CSV table of C-alpha atoms and ligand atoms in Angstrom, one decimal:
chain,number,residue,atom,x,y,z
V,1,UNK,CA,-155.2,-12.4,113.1
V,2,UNK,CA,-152.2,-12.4,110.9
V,3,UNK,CA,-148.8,-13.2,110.7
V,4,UNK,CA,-146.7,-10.2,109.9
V,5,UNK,CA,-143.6,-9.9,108.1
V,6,UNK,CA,-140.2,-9.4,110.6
V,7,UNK,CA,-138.3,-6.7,109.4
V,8,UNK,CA,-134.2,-7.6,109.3
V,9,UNK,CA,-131.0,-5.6,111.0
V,10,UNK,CA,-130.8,-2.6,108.7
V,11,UNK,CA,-134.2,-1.2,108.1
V,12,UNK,CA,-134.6,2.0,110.1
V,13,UNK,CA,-137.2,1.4,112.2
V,14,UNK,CA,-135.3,-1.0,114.2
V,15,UNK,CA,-132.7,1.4,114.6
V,16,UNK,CA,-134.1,4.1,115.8
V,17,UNK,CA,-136.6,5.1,119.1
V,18,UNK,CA,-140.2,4.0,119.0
V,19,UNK,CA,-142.4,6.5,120.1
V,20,UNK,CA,-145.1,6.1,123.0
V,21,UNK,CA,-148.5,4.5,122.2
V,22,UNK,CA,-151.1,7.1,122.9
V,23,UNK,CA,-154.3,5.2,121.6
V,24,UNK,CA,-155.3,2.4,123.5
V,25,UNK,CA,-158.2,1.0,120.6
V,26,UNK,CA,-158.8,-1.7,118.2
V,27,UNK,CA,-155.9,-1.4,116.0
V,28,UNK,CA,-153.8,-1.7,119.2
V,29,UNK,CA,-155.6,-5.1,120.0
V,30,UNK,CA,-155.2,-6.3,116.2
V,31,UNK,CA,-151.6,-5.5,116.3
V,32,UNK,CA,-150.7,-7.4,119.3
V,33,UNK,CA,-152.4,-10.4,118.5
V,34,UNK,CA,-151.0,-10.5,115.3
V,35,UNK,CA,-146.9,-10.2,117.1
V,36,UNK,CA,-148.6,-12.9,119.2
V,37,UNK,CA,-148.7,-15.0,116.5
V,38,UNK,CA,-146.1,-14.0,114.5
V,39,UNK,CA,-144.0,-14.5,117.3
V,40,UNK,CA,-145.4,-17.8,117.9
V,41,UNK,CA,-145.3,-19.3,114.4
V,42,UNK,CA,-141.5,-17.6,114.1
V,43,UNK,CA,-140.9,-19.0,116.9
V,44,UNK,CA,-139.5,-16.5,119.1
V,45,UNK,CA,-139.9,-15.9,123.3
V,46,UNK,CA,-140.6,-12.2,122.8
V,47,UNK,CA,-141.2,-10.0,119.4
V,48,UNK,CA,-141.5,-6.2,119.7
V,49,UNK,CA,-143.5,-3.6,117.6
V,50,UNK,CA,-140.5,-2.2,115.9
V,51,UNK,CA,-139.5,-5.7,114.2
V,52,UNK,CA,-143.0,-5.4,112.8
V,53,UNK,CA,-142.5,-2.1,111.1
V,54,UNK,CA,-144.2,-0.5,113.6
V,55,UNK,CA,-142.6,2.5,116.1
V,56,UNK,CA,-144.4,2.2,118.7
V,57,UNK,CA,-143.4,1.1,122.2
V,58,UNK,CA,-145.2,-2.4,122.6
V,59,UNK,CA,-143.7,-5.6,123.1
V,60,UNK,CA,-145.1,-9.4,123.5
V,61,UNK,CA,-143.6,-12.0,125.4
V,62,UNK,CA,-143.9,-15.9,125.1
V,63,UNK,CA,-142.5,-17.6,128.1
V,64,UNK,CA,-143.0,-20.2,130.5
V,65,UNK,CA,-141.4,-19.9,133.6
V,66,UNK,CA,-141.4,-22.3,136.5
V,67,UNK,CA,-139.5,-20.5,138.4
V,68,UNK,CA,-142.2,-17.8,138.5
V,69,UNK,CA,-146.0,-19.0,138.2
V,70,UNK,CA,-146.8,-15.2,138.9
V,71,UNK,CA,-145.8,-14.3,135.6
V,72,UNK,CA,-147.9,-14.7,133.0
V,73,UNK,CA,-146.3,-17.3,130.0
V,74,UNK,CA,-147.6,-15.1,127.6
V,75,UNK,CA,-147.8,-11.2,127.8
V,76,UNK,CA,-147.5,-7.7,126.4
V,77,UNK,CA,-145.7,-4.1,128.0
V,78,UNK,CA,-146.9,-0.8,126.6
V,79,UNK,CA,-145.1,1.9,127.1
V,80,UNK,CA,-142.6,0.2,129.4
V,81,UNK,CA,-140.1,1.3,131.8
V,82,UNK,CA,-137.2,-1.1,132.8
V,83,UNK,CA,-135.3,-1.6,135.9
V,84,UNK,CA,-131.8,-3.9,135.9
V,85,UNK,CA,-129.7,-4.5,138.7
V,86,UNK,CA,-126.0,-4.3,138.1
V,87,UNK,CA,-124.8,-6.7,135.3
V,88,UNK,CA,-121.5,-9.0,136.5
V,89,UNK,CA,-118.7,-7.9,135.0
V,90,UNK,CA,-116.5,-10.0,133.1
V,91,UNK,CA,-117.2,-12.0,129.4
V,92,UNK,CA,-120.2,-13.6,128.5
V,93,UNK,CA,-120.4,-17.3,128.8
V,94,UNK,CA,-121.7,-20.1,126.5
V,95,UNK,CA,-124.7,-20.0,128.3
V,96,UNK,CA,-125.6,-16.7,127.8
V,97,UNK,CA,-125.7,-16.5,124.1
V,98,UNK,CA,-128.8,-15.0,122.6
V,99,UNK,CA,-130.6,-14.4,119.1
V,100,UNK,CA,-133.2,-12.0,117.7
V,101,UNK,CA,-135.7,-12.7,115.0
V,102,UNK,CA,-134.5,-9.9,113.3
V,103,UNK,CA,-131.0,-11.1,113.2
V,104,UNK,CA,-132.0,-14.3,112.0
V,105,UNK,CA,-130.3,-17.6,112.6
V,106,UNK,CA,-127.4,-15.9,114.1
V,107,UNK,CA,-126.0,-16.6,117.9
V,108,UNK,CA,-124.1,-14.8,119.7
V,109,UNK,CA,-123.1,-14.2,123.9
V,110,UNK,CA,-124.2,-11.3,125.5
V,111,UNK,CA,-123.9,-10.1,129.4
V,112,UNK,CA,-127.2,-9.3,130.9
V,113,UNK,CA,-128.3,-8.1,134.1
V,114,UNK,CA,-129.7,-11.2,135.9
V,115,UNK,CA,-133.0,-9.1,137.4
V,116,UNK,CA,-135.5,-6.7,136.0
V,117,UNK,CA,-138.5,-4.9,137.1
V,118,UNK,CA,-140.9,-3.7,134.1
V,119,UNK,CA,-143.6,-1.7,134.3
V,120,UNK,CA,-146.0,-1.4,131.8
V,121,UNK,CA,-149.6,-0.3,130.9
V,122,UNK,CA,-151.6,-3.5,129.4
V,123,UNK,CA,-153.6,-3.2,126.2
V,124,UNK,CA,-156.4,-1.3,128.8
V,125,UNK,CA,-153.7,0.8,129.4
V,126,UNK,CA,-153.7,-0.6,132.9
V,127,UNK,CA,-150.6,0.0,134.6
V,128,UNK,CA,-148.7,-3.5,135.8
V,129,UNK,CA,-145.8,-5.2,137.1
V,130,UNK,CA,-143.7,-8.0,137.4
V,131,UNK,CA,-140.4,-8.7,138.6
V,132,UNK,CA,-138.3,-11.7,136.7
V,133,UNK,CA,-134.9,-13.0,136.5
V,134,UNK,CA,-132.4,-15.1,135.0
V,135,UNK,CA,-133.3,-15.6,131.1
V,136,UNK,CA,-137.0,-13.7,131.8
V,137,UNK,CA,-135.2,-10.7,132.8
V,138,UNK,CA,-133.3,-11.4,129.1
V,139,UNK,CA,-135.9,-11.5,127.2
V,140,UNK,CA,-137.2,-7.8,129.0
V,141,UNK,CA,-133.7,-6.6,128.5
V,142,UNK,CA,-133.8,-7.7,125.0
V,143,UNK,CA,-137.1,-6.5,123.7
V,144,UNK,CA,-137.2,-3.3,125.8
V,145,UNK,CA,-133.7,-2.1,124.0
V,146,UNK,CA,-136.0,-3.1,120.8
V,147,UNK,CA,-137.9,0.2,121.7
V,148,UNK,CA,-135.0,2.3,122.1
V,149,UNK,CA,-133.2,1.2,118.5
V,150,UNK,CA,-131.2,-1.1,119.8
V,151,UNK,CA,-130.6,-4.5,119.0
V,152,UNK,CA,-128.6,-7.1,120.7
V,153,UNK,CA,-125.7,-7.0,118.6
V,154,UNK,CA,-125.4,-3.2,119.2
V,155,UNK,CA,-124.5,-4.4,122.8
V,156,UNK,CA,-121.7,-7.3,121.4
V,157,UNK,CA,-117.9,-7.0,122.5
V,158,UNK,CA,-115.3,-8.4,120.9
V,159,UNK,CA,-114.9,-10.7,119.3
V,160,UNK,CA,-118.7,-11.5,119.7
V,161,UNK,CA,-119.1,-8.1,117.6
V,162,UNK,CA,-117.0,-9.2,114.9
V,163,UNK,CA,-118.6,-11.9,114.4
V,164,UNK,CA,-122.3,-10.4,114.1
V,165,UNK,CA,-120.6,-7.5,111.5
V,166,UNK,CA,-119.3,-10.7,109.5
V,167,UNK,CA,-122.5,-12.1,109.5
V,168,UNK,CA,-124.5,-9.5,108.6
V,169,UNK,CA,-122.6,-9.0,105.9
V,170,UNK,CA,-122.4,-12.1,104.4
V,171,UNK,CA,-126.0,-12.5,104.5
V,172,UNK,CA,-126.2,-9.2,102.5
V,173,UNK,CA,-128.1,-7.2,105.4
V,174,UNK,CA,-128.1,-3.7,106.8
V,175,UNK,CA,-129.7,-2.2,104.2
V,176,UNK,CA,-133.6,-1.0,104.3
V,177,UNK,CA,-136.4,-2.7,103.6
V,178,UNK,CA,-135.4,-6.4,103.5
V,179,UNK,CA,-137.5,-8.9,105.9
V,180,UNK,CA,-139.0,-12.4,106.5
V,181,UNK,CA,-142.5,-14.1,107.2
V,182,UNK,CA,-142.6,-16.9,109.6
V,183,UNK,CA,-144.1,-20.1,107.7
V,184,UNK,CA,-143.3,-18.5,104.8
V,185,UNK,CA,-139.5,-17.8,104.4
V,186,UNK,CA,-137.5,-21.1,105.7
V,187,UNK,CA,-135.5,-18.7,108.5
V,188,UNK,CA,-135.2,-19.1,111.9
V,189,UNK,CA,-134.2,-16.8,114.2
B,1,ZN,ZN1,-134.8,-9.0,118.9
């Protein structure tokens, strides 16, 4: 196992669609233990392929739940689909704000739906389920946009936007090929 590099807002790969995963074989296996821990050491609740430098639609998540024993605490979606109920309308509140490991360090309050349903093949490419809410459903919401080139602060209104544009610019990012290592690079995201 290793722990990979996390590309930063800017590169293309994170900004464009990841395409399906096709082979289900041992460099599928090695790649999602290593966003395990990656997104372990980082730390982060959920890391997709695409932060990696990899298009491909996988992503981990690492995330305890009481709430719901049923879901596993750790897991991974391939080739996911994602169902959200309605999202409330109105602004975001404190509670609600959210961060990305490839946005690194940055906050910033987001409106999410409050239930998802993902389905998913697992590394077997067995199809699966599960059904989460409150910040599970999130994290789903959040990684699974991962695979469509979006990132959290694509979804920002104002002034929440503003503020990520400020930030990424003062931190000198959307540009390609800039990135982090977890345990290496003193970032957190
Ligand atoms: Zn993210």
């Amino acid at each position: 196992m290793a722990v990979l590099p996390i590309v930063i807002s800017g590169d293309p790969v994170l900004h464009r669609p990841a395409a399906p995963v096709t082979e289900f074989d041992e460099a599928l296996s090695t790649l999602v233990a290593d966003m395990f821990e990656t997104c372990a050491l980082a730390p982060g609740v959920g890391l997709a392929a695409p932060q990696v430098g990899v298009g491909k639609r996988v992503f981990v998540w690492m995330y305890e739940d009481e709430d719901h024993p049923d879901v596993p605490a750790r897991g991974v979606a391939i080739n996911p689909t994602l169902w959200i109920a309605p999202i409330e309308p109105g602004l975001p509140g404190e509670e609600e704000v959210e961060g990305c490991l490839s946005f690194p360090g940055e906050r910033f309050a987001l409106r999410r739906s409050n239930r998802a349903l993902l389905r998913a093949q697992d590394l077997e490419g067995e199809p699966f389920e599960v059904e989460v809410d409150g910040w599970f459903a999130r994290i789903m919401q959040h990684e699974y946009d991962h695979l469509d080139g979006l990132l959290y602060v694509d979804r920002l209104v104002h002034p929440e936007s503003r503020g990520a544009q400020k930030a990424a610019r003062s931190n000198g990012w959307g540009k390609p090929g800039l990135s982090w290592t977890p345990g290496i690079d003193d970032l957190e995201g």
